[in-house]
PDB file of C-alpha atoms and ligand atoms in Angstrom:
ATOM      1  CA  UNK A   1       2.796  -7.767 -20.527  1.00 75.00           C
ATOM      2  CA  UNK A   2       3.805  -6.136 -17.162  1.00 81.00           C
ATOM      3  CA  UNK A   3       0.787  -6.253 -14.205  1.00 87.00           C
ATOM      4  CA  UNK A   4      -0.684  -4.788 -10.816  1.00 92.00           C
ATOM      5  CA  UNK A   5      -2.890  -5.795  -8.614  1.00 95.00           C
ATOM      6  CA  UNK A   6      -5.626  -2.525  -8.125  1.00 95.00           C
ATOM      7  CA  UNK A   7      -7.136  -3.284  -4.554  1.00 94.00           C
ATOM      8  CA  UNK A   8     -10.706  -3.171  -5.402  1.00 87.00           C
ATOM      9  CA  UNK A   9     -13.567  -4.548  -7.054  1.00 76.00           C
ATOM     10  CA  UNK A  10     -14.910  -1.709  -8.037  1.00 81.00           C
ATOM     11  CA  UNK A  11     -15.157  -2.596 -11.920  1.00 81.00           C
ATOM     12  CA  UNK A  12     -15.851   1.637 -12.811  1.00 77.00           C
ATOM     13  CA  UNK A  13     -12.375   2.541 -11.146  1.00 81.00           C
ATOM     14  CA  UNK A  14     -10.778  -0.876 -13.140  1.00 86.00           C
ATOM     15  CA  UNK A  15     -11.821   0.142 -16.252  1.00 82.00           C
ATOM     16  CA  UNK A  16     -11.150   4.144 -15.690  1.00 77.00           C
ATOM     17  CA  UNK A  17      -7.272   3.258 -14.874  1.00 80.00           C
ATOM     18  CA  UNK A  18      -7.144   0.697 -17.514  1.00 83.00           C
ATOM     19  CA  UNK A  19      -8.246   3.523 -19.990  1.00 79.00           C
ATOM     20  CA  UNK A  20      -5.521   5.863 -19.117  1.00 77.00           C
ATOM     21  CA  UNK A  21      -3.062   3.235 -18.746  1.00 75.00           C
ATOM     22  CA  UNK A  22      -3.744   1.990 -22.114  1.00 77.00           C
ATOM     23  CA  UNK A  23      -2.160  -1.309 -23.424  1.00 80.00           C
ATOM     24  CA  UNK A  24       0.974  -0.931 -21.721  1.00 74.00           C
ATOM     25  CA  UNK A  25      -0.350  -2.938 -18.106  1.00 82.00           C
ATOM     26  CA  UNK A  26      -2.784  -5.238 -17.113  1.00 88.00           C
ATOM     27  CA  UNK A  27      -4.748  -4.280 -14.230  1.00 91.00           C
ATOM     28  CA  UNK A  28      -5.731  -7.371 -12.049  1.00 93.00           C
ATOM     29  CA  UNK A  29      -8.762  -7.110  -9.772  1.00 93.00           C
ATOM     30  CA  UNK A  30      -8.661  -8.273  -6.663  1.00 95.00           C
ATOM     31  CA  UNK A  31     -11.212 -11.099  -7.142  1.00 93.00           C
ATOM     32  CA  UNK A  32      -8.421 -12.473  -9.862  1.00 94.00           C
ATOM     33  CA  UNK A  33      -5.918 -13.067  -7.048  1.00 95.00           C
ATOM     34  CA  UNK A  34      -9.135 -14.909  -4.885  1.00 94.00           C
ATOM     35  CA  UNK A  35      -9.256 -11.993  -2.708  1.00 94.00           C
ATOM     36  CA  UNK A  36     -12.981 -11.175  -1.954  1.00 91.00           C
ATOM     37  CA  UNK A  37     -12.957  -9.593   1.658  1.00 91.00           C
ATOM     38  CA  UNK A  38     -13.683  -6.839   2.691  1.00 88.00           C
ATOM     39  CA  UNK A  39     -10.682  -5.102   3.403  1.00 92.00           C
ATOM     40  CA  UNK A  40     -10.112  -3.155   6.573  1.00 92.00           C
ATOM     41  CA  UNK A  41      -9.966   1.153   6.267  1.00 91.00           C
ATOM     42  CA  UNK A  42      -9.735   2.361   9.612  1.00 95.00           C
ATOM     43  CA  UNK A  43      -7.358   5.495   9.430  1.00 96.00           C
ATOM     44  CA  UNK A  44      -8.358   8.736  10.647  1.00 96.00           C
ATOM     45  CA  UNK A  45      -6.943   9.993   7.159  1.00 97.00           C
ATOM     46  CA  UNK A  46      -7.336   9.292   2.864  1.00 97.00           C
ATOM     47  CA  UNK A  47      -3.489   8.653   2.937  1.00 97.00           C
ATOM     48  CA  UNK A  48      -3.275   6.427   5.973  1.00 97.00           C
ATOM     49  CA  UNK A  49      -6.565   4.161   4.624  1.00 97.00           C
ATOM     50  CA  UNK A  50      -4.974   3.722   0.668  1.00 97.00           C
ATOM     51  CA  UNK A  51      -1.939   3.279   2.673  1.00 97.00           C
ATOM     52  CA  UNK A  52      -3.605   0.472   4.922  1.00 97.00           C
ATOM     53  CA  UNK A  53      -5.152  -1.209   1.852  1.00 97.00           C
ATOM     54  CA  UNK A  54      -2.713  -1.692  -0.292  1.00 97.00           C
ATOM     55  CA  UNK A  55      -0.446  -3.482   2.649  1.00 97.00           C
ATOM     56  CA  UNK A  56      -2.808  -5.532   3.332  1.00 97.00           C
ATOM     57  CA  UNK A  57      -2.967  -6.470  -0.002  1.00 96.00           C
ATOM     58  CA  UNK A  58       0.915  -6.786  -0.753  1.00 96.00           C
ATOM     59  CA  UNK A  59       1.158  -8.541   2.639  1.00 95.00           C
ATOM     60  CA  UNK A  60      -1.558 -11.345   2.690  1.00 96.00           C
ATOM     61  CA  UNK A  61      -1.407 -11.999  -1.121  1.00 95.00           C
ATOM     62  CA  UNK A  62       2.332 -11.198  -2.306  1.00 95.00           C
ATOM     63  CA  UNK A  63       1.672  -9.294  -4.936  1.00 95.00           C
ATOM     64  CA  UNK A  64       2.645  -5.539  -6.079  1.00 95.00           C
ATOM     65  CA  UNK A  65      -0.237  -3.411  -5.519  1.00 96.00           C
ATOM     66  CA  UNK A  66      -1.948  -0.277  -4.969  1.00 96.00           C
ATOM     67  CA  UNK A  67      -4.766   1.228  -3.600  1.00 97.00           C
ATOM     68  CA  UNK A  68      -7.252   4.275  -3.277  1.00 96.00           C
ATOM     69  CA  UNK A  69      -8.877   6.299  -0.821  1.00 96.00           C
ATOM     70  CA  UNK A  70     -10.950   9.672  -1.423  1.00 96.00           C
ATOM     71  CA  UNK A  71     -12.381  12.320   0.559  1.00 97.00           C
ATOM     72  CA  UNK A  72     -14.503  15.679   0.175  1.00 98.00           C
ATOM     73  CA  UNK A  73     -12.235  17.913   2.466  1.00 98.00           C
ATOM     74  CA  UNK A  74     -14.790  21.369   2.912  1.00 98.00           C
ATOM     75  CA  UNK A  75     -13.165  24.437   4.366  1.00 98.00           C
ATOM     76  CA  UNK A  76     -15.595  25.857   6.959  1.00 98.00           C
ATOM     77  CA  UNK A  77     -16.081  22.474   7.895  1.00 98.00           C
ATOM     78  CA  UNK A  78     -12.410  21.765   9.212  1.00 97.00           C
ATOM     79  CA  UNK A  79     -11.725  19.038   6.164  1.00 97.00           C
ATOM     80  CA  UNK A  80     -14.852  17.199   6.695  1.00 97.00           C
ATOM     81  CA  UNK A  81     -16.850  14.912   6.059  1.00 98.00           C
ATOM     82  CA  UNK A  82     -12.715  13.953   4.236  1.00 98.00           C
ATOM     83  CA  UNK A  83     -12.413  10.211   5.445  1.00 97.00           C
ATOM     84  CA  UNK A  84     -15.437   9.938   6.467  1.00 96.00           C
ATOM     85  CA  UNK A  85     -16.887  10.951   3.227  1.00 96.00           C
ATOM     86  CA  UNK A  86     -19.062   7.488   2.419  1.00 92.00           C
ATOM     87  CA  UNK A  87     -20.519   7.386   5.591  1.00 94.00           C
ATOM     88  CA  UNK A  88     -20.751  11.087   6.367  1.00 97.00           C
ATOM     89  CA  UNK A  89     -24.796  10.644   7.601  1.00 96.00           C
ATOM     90  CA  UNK A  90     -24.315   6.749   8.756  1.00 93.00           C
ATOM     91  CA  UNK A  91     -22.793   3.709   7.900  1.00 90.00           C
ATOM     92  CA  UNK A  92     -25.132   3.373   5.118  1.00 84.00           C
ATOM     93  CA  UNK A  93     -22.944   5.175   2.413  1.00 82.00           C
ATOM     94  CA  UNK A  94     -25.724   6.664   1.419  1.00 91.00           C
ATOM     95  CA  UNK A  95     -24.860   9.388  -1.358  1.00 93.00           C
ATOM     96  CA  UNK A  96     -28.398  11.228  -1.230  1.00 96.00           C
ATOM     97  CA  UNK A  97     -28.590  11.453   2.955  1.00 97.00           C
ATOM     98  CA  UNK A  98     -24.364  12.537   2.597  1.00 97.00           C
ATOM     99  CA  UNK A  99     -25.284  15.755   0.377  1.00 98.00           C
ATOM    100  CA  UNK A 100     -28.545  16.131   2.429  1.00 98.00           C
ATOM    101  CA  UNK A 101     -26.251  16.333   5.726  1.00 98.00           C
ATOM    102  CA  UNK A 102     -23.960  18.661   3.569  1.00 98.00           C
ATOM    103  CA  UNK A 103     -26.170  21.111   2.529  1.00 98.00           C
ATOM    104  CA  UNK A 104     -27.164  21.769   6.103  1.00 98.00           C
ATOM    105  CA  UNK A 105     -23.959  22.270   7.592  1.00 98.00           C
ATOM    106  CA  UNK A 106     -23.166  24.821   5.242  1.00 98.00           C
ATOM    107  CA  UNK A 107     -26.232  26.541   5.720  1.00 97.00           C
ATOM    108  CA  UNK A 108     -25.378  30.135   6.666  1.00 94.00           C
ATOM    109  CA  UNK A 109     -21.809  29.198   6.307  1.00 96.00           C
ATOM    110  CA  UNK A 110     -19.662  32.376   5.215  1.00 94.00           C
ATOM    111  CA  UNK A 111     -16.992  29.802   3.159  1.00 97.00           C
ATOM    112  CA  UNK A 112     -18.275  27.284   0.503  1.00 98.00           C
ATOM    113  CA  UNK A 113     -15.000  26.045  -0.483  1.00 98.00           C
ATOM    114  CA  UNK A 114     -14.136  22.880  -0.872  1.00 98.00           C
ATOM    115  CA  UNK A 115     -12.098  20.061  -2.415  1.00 98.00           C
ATOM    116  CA  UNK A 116     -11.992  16.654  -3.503  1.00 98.00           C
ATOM    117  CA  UNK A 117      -8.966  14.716  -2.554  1.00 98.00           C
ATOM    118  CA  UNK A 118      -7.811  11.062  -3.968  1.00 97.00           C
ATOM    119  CA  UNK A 119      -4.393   9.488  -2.847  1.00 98.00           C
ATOM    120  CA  UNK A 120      -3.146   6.446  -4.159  1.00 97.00           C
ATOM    121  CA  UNK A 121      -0.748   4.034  -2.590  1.00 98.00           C
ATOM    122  CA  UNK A 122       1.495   2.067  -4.544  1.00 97.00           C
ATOM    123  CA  UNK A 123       3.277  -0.845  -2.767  1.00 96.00           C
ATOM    124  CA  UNK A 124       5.645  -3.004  -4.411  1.00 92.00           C
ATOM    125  CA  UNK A 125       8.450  -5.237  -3.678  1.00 88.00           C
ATOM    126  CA  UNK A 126      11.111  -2.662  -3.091  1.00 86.00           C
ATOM    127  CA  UNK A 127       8.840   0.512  -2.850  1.00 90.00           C
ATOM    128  CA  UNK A 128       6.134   2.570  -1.058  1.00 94.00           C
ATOM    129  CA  UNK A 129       4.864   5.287  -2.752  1.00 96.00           C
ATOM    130  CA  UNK A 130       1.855   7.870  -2.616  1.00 98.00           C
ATOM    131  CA  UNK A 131       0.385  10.007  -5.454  1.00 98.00           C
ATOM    132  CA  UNK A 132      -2.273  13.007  -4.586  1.00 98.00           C
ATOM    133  CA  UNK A 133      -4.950  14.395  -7.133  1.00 98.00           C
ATOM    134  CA  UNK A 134      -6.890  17.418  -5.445  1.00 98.00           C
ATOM    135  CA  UNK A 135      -9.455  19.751  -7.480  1.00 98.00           C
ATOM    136  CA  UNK A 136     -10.535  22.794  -5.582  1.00 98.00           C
ATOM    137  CA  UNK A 137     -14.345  23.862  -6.276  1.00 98.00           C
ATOM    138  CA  UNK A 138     -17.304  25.139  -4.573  1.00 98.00           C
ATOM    139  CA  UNK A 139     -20.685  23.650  -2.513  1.00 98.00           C
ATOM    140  CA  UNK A 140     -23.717  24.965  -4.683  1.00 98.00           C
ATOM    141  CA  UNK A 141     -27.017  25.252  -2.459  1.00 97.00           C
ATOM    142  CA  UNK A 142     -28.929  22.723  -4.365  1.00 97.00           C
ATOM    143  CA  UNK A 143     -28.241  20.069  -6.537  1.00 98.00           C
ATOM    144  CA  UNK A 144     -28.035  20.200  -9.961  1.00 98.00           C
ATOM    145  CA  UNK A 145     -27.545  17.504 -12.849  1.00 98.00           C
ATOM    146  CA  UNK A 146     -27.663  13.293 -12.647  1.00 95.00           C
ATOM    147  CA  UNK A 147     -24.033  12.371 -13.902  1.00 92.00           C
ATOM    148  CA  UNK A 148     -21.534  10.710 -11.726  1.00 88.00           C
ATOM    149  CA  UNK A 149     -21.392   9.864  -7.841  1.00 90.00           C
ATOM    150  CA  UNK A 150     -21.406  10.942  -4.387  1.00 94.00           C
ATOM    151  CA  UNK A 151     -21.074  14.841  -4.194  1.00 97.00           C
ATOM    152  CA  UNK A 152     -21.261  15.233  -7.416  1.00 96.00           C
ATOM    153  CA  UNK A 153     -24.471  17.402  -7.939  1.00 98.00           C
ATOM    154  CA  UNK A 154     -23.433  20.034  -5.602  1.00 98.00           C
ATOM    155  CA  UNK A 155     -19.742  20.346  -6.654  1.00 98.00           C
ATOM    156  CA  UNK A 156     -18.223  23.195  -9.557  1.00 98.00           C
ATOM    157  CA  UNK A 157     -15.025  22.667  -9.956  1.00 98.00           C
ATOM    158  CA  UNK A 158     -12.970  25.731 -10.531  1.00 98.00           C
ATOM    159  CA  UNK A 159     -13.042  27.461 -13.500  1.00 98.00           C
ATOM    160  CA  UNK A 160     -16.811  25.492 -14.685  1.00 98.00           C
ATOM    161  CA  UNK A 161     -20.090  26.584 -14.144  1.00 98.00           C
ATOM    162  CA  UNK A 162     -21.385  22.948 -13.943  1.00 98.00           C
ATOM    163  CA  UNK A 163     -21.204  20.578 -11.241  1.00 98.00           C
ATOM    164  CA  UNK A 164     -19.640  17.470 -11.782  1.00 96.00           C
ATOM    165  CA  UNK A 165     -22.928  15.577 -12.459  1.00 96.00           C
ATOM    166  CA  UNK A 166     -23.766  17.885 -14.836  1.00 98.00           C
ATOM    167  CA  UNK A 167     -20.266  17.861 -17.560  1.00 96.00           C
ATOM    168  CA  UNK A 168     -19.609  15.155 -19.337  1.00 94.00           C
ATOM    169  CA  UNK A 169     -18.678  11.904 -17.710  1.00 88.00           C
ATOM    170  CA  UNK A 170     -15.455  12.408 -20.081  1.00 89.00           C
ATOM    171  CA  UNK A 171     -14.770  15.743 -19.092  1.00 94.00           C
ATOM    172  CA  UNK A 172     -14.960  15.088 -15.294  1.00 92.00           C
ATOM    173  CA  UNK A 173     -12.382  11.848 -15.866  1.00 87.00           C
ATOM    174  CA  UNK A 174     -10.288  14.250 -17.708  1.00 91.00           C
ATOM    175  CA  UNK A 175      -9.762  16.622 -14.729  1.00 95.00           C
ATOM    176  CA  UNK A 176     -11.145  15.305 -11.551  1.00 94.00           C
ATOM    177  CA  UNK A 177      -9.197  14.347  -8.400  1.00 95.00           C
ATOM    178  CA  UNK A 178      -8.955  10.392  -9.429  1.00 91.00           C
ATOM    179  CA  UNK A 179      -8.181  11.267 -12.695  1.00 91.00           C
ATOM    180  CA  UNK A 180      -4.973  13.549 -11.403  1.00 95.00           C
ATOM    181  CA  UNK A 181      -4.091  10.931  -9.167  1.00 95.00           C
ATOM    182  CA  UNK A 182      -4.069   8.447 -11.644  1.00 91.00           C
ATOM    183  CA  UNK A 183      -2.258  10.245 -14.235  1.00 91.00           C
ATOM    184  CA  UNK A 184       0.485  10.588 -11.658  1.00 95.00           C
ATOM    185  CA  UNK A 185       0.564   6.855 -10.819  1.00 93.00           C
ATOM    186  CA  UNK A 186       0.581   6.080 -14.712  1.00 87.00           C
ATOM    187  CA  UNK A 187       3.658   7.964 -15.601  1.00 90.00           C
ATOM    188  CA  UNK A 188       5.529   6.511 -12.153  1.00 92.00           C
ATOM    189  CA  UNK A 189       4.607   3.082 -13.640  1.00 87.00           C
ATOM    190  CA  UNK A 190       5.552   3.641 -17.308  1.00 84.00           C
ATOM    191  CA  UNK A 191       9.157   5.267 -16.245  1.00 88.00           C
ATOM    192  CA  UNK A 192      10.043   2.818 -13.428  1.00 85.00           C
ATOM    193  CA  UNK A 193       7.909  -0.688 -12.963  1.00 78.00           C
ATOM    194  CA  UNK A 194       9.542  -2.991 -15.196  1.00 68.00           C
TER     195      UNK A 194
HETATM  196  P1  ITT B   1     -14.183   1.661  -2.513  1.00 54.32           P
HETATM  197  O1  ITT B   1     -13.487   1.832  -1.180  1.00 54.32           O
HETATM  198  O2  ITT B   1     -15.051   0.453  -2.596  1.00 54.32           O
HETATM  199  O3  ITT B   1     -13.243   1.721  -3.656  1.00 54.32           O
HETATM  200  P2  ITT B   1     -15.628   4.101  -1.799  1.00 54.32           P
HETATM  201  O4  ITT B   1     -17.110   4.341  -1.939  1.00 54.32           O
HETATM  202  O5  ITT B   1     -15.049   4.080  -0.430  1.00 54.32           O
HETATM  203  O6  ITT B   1     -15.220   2.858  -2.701  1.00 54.32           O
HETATM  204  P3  ITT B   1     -13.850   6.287  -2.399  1.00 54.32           P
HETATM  205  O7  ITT B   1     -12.954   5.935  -1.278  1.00 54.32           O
HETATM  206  O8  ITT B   1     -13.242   6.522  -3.725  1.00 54.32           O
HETATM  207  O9  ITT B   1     -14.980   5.225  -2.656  1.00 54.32           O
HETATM  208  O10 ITT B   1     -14.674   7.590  -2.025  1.00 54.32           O
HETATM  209  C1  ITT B   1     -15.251   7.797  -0.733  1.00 54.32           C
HETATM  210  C2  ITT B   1     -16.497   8.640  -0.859  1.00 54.32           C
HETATM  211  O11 ITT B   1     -16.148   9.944  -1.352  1.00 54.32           O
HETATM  212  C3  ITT B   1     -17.522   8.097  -1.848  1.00 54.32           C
HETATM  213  O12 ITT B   1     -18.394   7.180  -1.249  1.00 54.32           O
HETATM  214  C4  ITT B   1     -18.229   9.369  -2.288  1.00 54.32           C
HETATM  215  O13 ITT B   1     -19.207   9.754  -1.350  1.00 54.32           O
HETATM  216  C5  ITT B   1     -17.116  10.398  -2.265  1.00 54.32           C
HETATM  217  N1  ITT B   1     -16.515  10.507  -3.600  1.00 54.32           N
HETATM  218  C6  ITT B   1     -15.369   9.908  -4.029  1.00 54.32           C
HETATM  219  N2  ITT B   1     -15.092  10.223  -5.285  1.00 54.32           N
HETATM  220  C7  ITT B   1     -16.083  11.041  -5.689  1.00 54.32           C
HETATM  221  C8  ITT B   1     -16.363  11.710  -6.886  1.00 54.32           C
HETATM  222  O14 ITT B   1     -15.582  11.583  -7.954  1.00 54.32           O
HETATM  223  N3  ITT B   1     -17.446  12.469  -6.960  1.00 54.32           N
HETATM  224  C9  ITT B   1     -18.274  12.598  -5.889  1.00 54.32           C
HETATM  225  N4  ITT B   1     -18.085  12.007  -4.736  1.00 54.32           N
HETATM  226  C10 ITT B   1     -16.994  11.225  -4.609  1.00 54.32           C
END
């Protein structure tokens, strides 16, 4: 059976990529190939950190590999908190103090558009690729439902009238920005990774 390293150890985005990829690939975490450091994301942008990850990956450990990185890019914000999103009110990455922050910047704001943004980076021996998921959606003033992650309770997706912690955990793998992304990086990896 054909496999990739995934650079992470987060075991929810293994097993949400494993799902769509279904039996075709393995996915190997990066604590199978011993690597259990911390690995460094210091771009000023979501393509340039998945970017930096999954080198650092391919370079130190020799293996084919990608990476993620995902932002919140709000319009009347100028894109942020975007790379920044996990430690939007401190290092902390504290999800309840990053909507808290938020809320207030957009208070009185004219625009409440916004967008979640993932890009993967796929690095292999004799390629470099990228692959973007973006869903466009709207900052609510308060939160609403306990599903999910991060932004989640403030965020409607377009064409919903519930935020993302509200719907279905199904539902928001089904269209949200990872799950986009993902799809993408799937079909590269069925059609050319042999
Ligand atoms: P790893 O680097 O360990 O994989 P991370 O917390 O940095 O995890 P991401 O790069 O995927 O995760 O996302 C950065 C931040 O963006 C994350 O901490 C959340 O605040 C926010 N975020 C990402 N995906 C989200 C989602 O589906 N719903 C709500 N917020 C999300």
């Amino acid at each position: 059976m054909k496999s990739i390293v995934f650079a992470t150890n987060n075991k929810h985005k293994i097993e949400e990529i494993q799902a769509i990829l279904g039996g075709a690939f393995r996915i190997i975490p990066l604590s199978e190939i011993g690597c259990n450091e911390d690995i460094p994301e210091t771009s000023q942008t979501i393509e340039g950190n998945a970017t930096q990850k999954a080198y650092y990956v391919n370079e130190k450990y020799k293996v084919d590999c990608f990476a993620d990185d995902t932002g919140l890019e709000v319009e009347a914000l100028d894109g942020q908190p975007g790379v920044k999103s996990a430690r939007y009110a401190g290092p902390g990455h504290d999800f309840d103090a990053n909507v808290t922050k938020l809320l207030k910047e957009l208070n009185g704001q004219l625009s409440r558009r916004a967008r979640f943004k993932t890009v993967i980076s796929l690095v292999t021996e004799d390629n470099e690729m990228l692959f973007e998921g973006i869903i466009n959606g709207t900052i609510i003033t308060e939160r609403r439902g306990k599903g999910g992650f991060g932004y989640d309770p403030v965020f409607v997706p377009d064409g919903y009238n519930q935020t993302f912690a509200e719907m279905p955990a199904e539902l928001k793998n089904t269209i949200s920005h990872r799950a986009l992304a993902t799809k993408k990086l799937v079909k590269y990896l069925q059609e050319h990774y042999k």
